[in-house]
C-alpha positions as a LaTeX table, in Angstrom:
\begin{tabular}{lrrr}
\hline
Residue & $x$ (\AA) & $y$ (\AA) & $z$ (\AA) \\
\hline
Met1 & 0.01 & $-23.38$ & 5.94 \\
Lys2 & 3.37 & $-21.61$ & 5.65 \\
Val3 & 3.53 & $-17.86$ & 6.28 \\
Asn4 & 6.49 & $-15.59$ & 5.46 \\
Thr5 & 6.48 & $-11.83$ & 6.12 \\
Ile6 & 8.78 & $-8.86$ & 5.60 \\
Thr7 & 8.79 & $-5.07$ & 5.85 \\
Asp8 & 11.60 & $-2.59$ & 5.29 \\
Thr9 & 12.17 & 1.15 & 5.18 \\
Tyr10 & 15.07 & 3.53 & 4.65 \\
Lys11 & 13.31 & 6.20 & 6.71 \\
Thr12 & 13.30 & 6.72 & 10.46 \\
His13 & 9.75 & 5.37 & 10.69 \\
Asn14 & 8.09 & 2.86 & 8.40 \\
Glu15 & 4.85 & 4.01 & 6.76 \\
Asp16 & 4.12 & 0.41 & 5.65 \\
Ile17 & 2.78 & $-2.17$ & 8.03 \\
Tyr18 & 1.61 & $-5.77$ & 7.78 \\
Gly19 & $-0.46$ & $-7.93$ & 10.07 \\
Val20 & $-1.61$ & $-11.48$ & 10.68 \\
Ser21 & $-4.61$ & $-12.66$ & 12.70 \\
Lys22 & $-6.14$ & $-16.09$ & 13.20 \\
His23 & $-8.01$ & $-15.92$ & 9.90 \\
Gly24 & $-6.60$ & $-12.88$ & 8.12 \\
Phe25 & $-3.58$ & $-11.20$ & 6.56 \\
Trp26 & $-3.09$ & $-7.59$ & 5.49 \\
Val27 & $-0.61$ & $-5.04$ & 4.18 \\
Ile28 & $-1.08$ & $-1.28$ & 4.57 \\
Asp29 & 0.95 & 1.33 & 2.67 \\
Gly30 & 0.60 & 4.79 & 4.18 \\
Ala31 & 0.94 & 8.15 & 2.43 \\
Leu32 & 1.92 & 11.37 & 4.16 \\
Pro33 & $-0.24$ & 14.50 & 3.96 \\
Leu34 & 0.87 & 16.89 & 1.22 \\
Ser35 & 0.81 & 19.78 & 3.66 \\
His36 & 2.67 & 20.38 & 6.91 \\
Ala37 & $-0.27$ & 18.98 & 8.91 \\
His38 & 0.77 & 17.00 & 12.00 \\
His39 & $-1.87$ & 16.70 & 14.71 \\
Thr40 & $-1.36$ & 13.32 & 16.41 \\
Asp41 & 1.11 & 12.39 & 19.13 \\
Ser42 & 3.04 & 10.01 & 16.87 \\
Tyr43 & 6.10 & 10.72 & 14.71 \\
Ser44 & 3.71 & 11.66 & 11.89 \\
Asp45 & 0.00 & 11.36 & 11.26 \\
Val46 & 0.51 & 8.57 & 8.75 \\
Val47 & 2.58 & 6.52 & 11.22 \\
Trp48 & $-0.20$ & 7.03 & 13.78 \\
Met49 & $-2.78$ & 5.99 & 11.19 \\
Val50 & $-1.18$ & 2.75 & 9.99 \\
Asn51 & $-0.51$ & 1.65 & 13.56 \\
Trp52 & $-4.10$ & 2.45 & 14.53 \\
Trp53 & $-5.37$ & 0.22 & 11.69 \\
Gln54 & $-2.89$ & $-2.48$ & 12.64 \\
Asn55 & $-4.28$ & $-2.66$ & 16.17 \\
Tyr56 & $-7.88$ & $-2.46$ & 14.99 \\
Leu57 & $-7.62$ & $-5.20$ & 12.38 \\
Thr58 & $-5.79$ & $-7.49$ & 14.79 \\
Lys59 & $-8.80$ & $-7.25$ & 17.11 \\
Ser60 & $-11.61$ & $-7.00$ & 14.56 \\
Leu61 & $-10.90$ & $-8.82$ & 11.29 \\
Asp62 & $-11.79$ & $-12.25$ & 12.69 \\
Gln63 & $-15.42$ & $-11.23$ & 13.28 \\
Met64 & $-16.82$ & $-13.74$ & 10.82 \\
Asp65 & $-20.38$ & $-12.47$ & 11.19 \\
Lys66 & $-19.28$ & $-9.23$ & 9.47 \\
Ser67 & $-18.01$ & $-8.58$ & 5.96 \\
Ile68 & $-14.57$ & $-7.07$ & 5.41 \\
Val69 & $-16.23$ & $-3.90$ & 4.11 \\
Glu70 & $-18.39$ & $-3.60$ & 7.23 \\
Ile71 & $-15.37$ & $-4.06$ & 9.48 \\
Ile72 & $-13.40$ & $-1.34$ & 7.70 \\
Glu73 & $-16.36$ & 1.04 & 7.59 \\
Glu74 & $-16.80$ & 0.63 & 11.34 \\
Gly75 & $-13.07$ & 1.22 & 11.68 \\
Val76 & $-13.30$ & 4.55 & 9.85 \\
Asp77 & $-15.91$ & 5.75 & 12.35 \\
Leu78 & $-13.70$ & 4.68 & 15.25 \\
Ile79 & $-10.46$ & 6.16 & 13.91 \\
Asn80 & $-12.25$ & 9.44 & 13.22 \\
Ser81 & $-13.47$ & 9.49 & 16.82 \\
Asp82 & $-9.92$ & 8.88 & 18.10 \\
Tyr83 & $-8.43$ & 11.45 & 15.70 \\
Asn84 & $-10.91$ & 14.08 & 16.89 \\
Gln85 & $-9.10$ & 14.04 & 20.22 \\
Phe86 & $-6.19$ & 15.70 & 18.42 \\
Phe87 & $-7.94$ & 17.73 & 15.72 \\
Glu88 & $-11.41$ & 17.90 & 14.16 \\
Val89 & $-11.55$ & 15.54 & 11.19 \\
Asp90 & $-14.13$ & 17.75 & 9.46 \\
Lys91 & $-11.59$ & 20.58 & 9.32 \\
Leu92 & $-8.99$ & 18.52 & 7.41 \\
Thr93 & $-8.50$ & 19.22 & 3.71 \\
Lys94 & $-7.53$ & 16.44 & 1.31 \\
Leu95 & $-3.96$ & 17.77 & 1.48 \\
Asp96 & $-3.98$ & 17.50 & 5.28 \\
Cys97 & $-5.14$ & 13.87 & 5.40 \\
Ala98 & $-2.85$ & 10.94 & 5.92 \\
Ser99 & $-4.11$ & 8.11 & 3.73 \\
Ala100 & $-3.25$ & 4.52 & 2.90 \\
Ser101 & $-3.70$ & 1.71 & 0.43 \\
Ile102 & $-4.76$ & $-1.59$ & 1.97 \\
Ala103 & $-5.08$ & $-5.21$ & 0.90 \\
Ile104 & $-6.69$ & $-7.92$ & 3.03 \\
Val105 & $-7.02$ & $-11.68$ & 2.61 \\
Arg106 & $-9.31$ & $-13.56$ & 4.98 \\
Ile107 & $-9.95$ & $-17.28$ & 5.20 \\
Arg108 & $-13.66$ & $-17.80$ & 5.79 \\
Glu109 & $-14.82$ & $-21.41$ & 5.86 \\
Asn110 & $-13.82$ & $-22.80$ & 2.44 \\
Lys111 & $-13.39$ & $-19.38$ & 0.82 \\
Leu112 & $-10.44$ & $-17.03$ & 0.39 \\
Glu113 & $-11.81$ & $-13.49$ & 0.67 \\
Asn114 & $-9.80$ & $-10.69$ & $-0.93$ \\
Phe115 & $-10.22$ & $-6.94$ & $-0.53$ \\
Val116 & $-8.08$ & $-4.22$ & $-2.11$ \\
Leu117 & $-8.38$ & $-0.44$ & $-1.77$ \\
Gly118 & $-5.59$ & 1.42 & $-3.55$ \\
Asp119 & $-2.34$ & 0.10 & $-4.99$ \\
Val120 & $-1.36$ & $-2.57$ & $-2.48$ \\
Glu121 & $-1.86$ & $-5.75$ & $-4.48$ \\
Ile122 & $-2.85$ & $-9.36$ & $-4.01$ \\
Asn123 & $-1.48$ & $-12.03$ & $-6.32$ \\
Leu124 & $-3.10$ & $-15.47$ & $-6.14$ \\
Gln125 & $-1.51$ & $-18.48$ & $-7.79$ \\
His126 & $-4.10$ & $-21.08$ & $-8.75$ \\
Thr127 & $-3.42$ & $-24.78$ & $-8.60$ \\
Asp128 & $-3.12$ & $-24.76$ & $-12.41$ \\
Gly129 & $-0.35$ & $-22.13$ & $-12.23$ \\
Lys130 & $-2.51$ & $-19.22$ & $-13.39$ \\
Ile131 & $-1.93$ & $-15.98$ & $-11.48$ \\
Ile132 & $-4.71$ & $-13.51$ & $-10.70$ \\
Thr133 & $-3.74$ & $-9.98$ & $-9.65$ \\
Leu134 & $-6.06$ & $-7.73$ & $-7.67$ \\
Val135 & $-4.97$ & $-4.08$ & $-7.57$ \\
Asp136 & $-6.32$ & $-0.63$ & $-8.38$ \\
Lys137 & $-4.08$ & 1.04 & $-11.00$ \\
Lys138 & $-5.64$ & 4.51 & $-10.75$ \\
Met139 & $-2.99$ & 5.87 & $-8.39$ \\
Glu140 & $-0.19$ & 4.56 & $-10.57$ \\
Asp141 & $-1.74$ & 6.20 & $-13.63$ \\
Met142 & $-2.06$ & 9.54 & $-11.83$ \\
Asp143 & 1.54 & 9.37 & $-10.57$ \\
Ser144 & 2.93 & 8.78 & $-14.06$ \\
Glu145 & 3.13 & 12.50 & $-14.92$ \\
Val146 & 5.24 & 13.26 & $-11.85$ \\
Ile147 & 7.43 & 10.20 & $-12.44$ \\
Asn148 & 8.14 & 11.42 & $-15.96$ \\
Met149 & 9.00 & 14.87 & $-14.59$ \\
Ile150 & 11.49 & 13.28 & $-12.18$ \\
Tyr151 & 12.94 & 11.01 & $-14.87$ \\
Asn152 & 13.48 & 13.88 & $-17.32$ \\
Ser153 & 14.84 & 16.45 & $-14.88$ \\
Glu154 & 18.62 & 16.93 & $-14.72$ \\
Arg155 & 18.85 & 19.53 & $-11.94$ \\
Arg156 & 15.93 & 18.67 & $-9.66$ \\
Val157 & 18.17 & 17.94 & $-6.65$ \\
Asp158 & 18.82 & 21.69 & $-6.34$ \\
Glu159 & 15.10 & 22.52 & $-6.59$ \\
Ile160 & 13.58 & 20.35 & $-3.84$ \\
Val161 & 11.00 & 22.25 & $-1.77$ \\
Phe162 & 8.91 & 19.63 & 0.09 \\
Asn163 & 9.36 & 15.97 & 1.01 \\
Gly164 & 11.78 & 15.29 & $-1.84$ \\
Tyr165 & 9.77 & 17.02 & $-4.58$ \\
Thr166 & 10.25 & 20.18 & $-6.61$ \\
Ala167 & 7.60 & 22.91 & $-6.73$ \\
Asp168 & 6.38 & 21.74 & $-10.14$ \\
Glu169 & 6.18 & 18.11 & $-9.04$ \\
Leu170 & 4.42 & 19.05 & $-5.83$ \\
Lys171 & 1.85 & 21.07 & $-7.76$ \\
Val172 & 0.84 & 18.00 & $-9.78$ \\
Leu173 & 0.87 & 15.73 & $-6.72$ \\
Arg174 & $-1.41$ & 18.13 & $-4.86$ \\
Glu175 & $-3.77$ & 18.39 & $-7.82$ \\
Asn176 & $-4.00$ & 14.60 & $-7.81$ \\
Arg177 & $-4.44$ & 14.41 & $-4.02$ \\
Met178 & $-7.42$ & 16.75 & $-4.26$ \\
Lys179 & $-9.09$ & 14.03 & $-6.38$ \\
Met180 & $-8.68$ & 11.46 & $-3.60$ \\
Asn181 & $-11.84$ & 9.44 & $-3.00$ \\
Ser182 & $-13.73$ & 10.87 & $-5.95$ \\
Glu183 & $-15.03$ & 9.43 & $-9.22$ \\
Asn184 & $-12.49$ & 11.34 & $-11.32$ \\
Gly185 & $-9.61$ & 10.34 & $-9.06$ \\
Tyr186 & $-8.88$ & 7.26 & $-6.95$ \\
Tyr187 & $-10.10$ & 5.55 & $-3.79$ \\
Val188 & $-8.02$ & 4.86 & $-0.69$ \\
Leu189 & $-8.32$ & 4.50 & 3.06 \\
Glu190 & $-8.58$ & 7.81 & 4.92 \\
His191 & $-11.29$ & 9.56 & 6.94 \\
Asp192 & $-14.03$ & 9.17 & 4.31 \\
Lys193 & $-16.16$ & 6.10 & 5.01 \\
Ser194 & $-17.94$ & 6.33 & 1.65 \\
Ala195 & $-14.69$ & 5.31 & $-0.13$ \\
Ile196 & $-14.66$ & 1.78 & 1.30 \\
Lys197 & $-17.45$ & 0.43 & $-0.92$ \\
His198 & $-15.29$ & 1.26 & $-3.96$ \\
Gly199 & $-12.68$ & $-1.33$ & $-3.02$ \\
Ile200 & $-12.15$ & $-4.53$ & $-5.03$ \\
Tyr201 & $-13.69$ & $-7.62$ & $-3.44$ \\
Lys202 & $-13.25$ & $-11.14$ & $-4.79$ \\
Ala203 & $-13.70$ & $-14.57$ & $-3.19$ \\
Tyr204 & $-12.23$ & $-17.86$ & $-4.39$ \\
Ser205 & $-12.51$ & $-21.44$ & $-3.26$ \\
Ile206 & $-9.54$ & $-22.21$ & $-1.04$ \\
Thr207 & $-9.02$ & $-25.43$ & $-2.98$ \\
Glu208 & $-8.36$ & $-23.41$ & $-6.13$ \\
Val209 & $-5.42$ & $-21.45$ & $-4.71$ \\
Lys210 & $-1.92$ & $-22.79$ & $-4.12$ \\
Asp211 & $-0.37$ & $-19.70$ & $-2.56$ \\
Phe212 & $-0.73$ & $-15.93$ & $-2.55$ \\
Leu213 & 1.30 & $-12.75$ & $-2.14$ \\
Ile214 & 0.18 & $-9.46$ & $-0.63$ \\
Met215 & 2.61 & $-6.65$ & $-1.53$ \\
Ser216 & 2.96 & $-2.92$ & $-1.14$ \\
Asp217 & 4.08 & $-1.19$ & $-4.34$ \\
Gly218 & 7.62 & $-0.92$ & $-2.97$ \\
Phe219 & 7.85 & $-4.71$ & $-3.05$ \\
Ser220 & 5.82 & $-5.48$ & $-6.19$ \\
Ala221 & 8.17 & $-3.10$ & $-8.03$ \\
Ile222 & 10.53 & $-6.06$ & $-8.52$ \\
Tyr223 & 8.27 & $-7.34$ & $-11.32$ \\
Asn224 & 5.99 & $-4.47$ & $-12.40$ \\
Lys225 & 8.41 & $-1.54$ & $-12.30$ \\
Tyr226 & 11.96 & $-2.91$ & $-12.41$ \\
His227 & 10.97 & $-5.94$ & $-14.54$ \\
Trp228 & 13.77 & $-8.06$ & $-13.06$ \\
Ile229 & 11.50 & $-11.11$ & $-12.93$ \\
Asn230 & 7.93 & $-11.94$ & $-13.90$ \\
Gln231 & 5.14 & $-12.96$ & $-11.53$ \\
Asn232 & 5.66 & $-16.70$ & $-11.90$ \\
Gln233 & 9.38 & $-16.30$ & $-11.18$ \\
Leu234 & 8.55 & $-14.13$ & $-8.19$ \\
Phe235 & 6.40 & $-16.85$ & $-6.67$ \\
Glu236 & 9.13 & $-19.42$ & $-7.26$ \\
Leu237 & 11.80 & $-17.19$ & $-5.73$ \\
Cys238 & 9.64 & $-16.53$ & $-2.66$ \\
Lys239 & 9.24 & $-20.28$ & $-2.18$ \\
Ser240 & 12.85 & $-21.26$ & $-2.83$ \\
Glu241 & 14.81 & $-18.39$ & $-1.26$ \\
Gly242 & 12.31 & $-16.31$ & 0.69 \\
Leu243 & 11.15 & $-12.70$ & 0.75 \\
Glu244 & 14.52 & $-11.52$ & 2.08 \\
Thr245 & 16.23 & $-12.44$ & $-1.19$ \\
Val246 & 13.64 & $-10.50$ & $-3.17$ \\
Leu247 & 14.01 & $-7.46$ & $-0.93$ \\
Arg248 & 17.81 & $-7.48$ & $-1.24$ \\
Lys249 & 17.49 & $-7.49$ & $-5.02$ \\
Ile250 & 15.03 & $-4.59$ & $-4.92$ \\
Arg251 & 17.44 & $-2.51$ & $-2.86$ \\
Asp252 & 20.40 & $-3.48$ & $-5.07$ \\
Leu253 & 18.52 & $-2.35$ & $-8.17$ \\
Glu254 & 17.56 & 0.95 & $-6.55$ \\
Asp255 & 21.06 & 1.61 & $-5.25$ \\
Ser256 & 22.46 & 0.97 & $-8.72$ \\
Asp257 & 20.20 & 3.70 & $-10.13$ \\
Lys258 & 20.53 & 6.59 & $-7.69$ \\
Asp259 & 20.16 & 9.12 & $-10.51$ \\
Phe260 & 16.85 & 7.60 & $-11.69$ \\
Asn261 & 18.34 & 7.01 & $-15.14$ \\
Thr262 & 17.05 & 3.45 & $-15.56$ \\
Tyr263 & 14.00 & 2.91 & $-13.35$ \\
Lys264 & 11.19 & 5.46 & $-13.34$ \\
Arg265 & 9.86 & 5.98 & $-9.82$ \\
Leu266 & 8.78 & 8.67 & $-7.36$ \\
Arg267 & 11.66 & 8.20 & $-4.92$ \\
Leu268 & 14.99 & 6.40 & $-4.58$ \\
His269 & 13.67 & 3.86 & $-2.05$ \\
Asp270 & 10.08 & 3.11 & $-1.12$ \\
Asp271 & 8.89 & 1.25 & 1.94 \\
Ala272 & 8.50 & $-2.40$ & 0.97 \\
Ser273 & 6.28 & $-5.00$ & 2.65 \\
Ala274 & 5.00 & $-8.44$ & 1.69 \\
Ile275 & 3.26 & $-11.51$ & 3.02 \\
His276 & 3.62 & $-14.86$ & 1.22 \\
Ile277 & 1.30 & $-17.68$ & 2.23 \\
Glu278 & 1.54 & $-21.24$ & 0.95 \\
Leu279 & $-1.76$ & $-23.01$ & 1.58 \\
\hline
\end{tabular}
């Protein structure tokens, strides 16, 4: 088995994180609260959150007598208990909550278990070359209105009010965030344990799969947002030149479009993380 990993941010602190255990691999893509809430002792609540899950999964994911869903549900109870030392979880609004998308692959006997909650994605390349993608598109669909607002605005730089967004953009983002972990919205990892059962779970025979990629949306953008290459080409590039080459191209494309004239997106640079495993 060959494992290659990468993570990158343009910010002071990365809100993405990846991890590897004896039997598992994961990528977590954190999202800041859409209020000024900051209760933990870390740089931000989302940085505290993704690092908490990193430590927990490193210790807990290899419990083969438990399902991935059970492990994450138990984790929600534990993180809520730890968070309560800073602030009462029950008093947080949806706008106050740090949240995250997560994708996990676990090797269990002769099976490859896959779990996705949110827009971190898993791409599996079968031995016949077919690629299966596991991802929840609901967040992307809900972000499309704000992305179009950014794309069509000529003077937005002078109207920024919060975290890089204008008042109009922030209004839509907050309306969407209030639908977090609800039937008419989307499901992600936060303080609500009931959301976990809404994740995507699939298992495949390990003999069917040649290699797989776990990517935050900042990395998968190379094929599904910037359309520089397709999925098959992405797998080949990861094998031949590595994740670093892909990341450099992502940043080159973004830097060449600082005015958002070509590539529709929420921000100039997003955190980007990936794990590529050749079985």
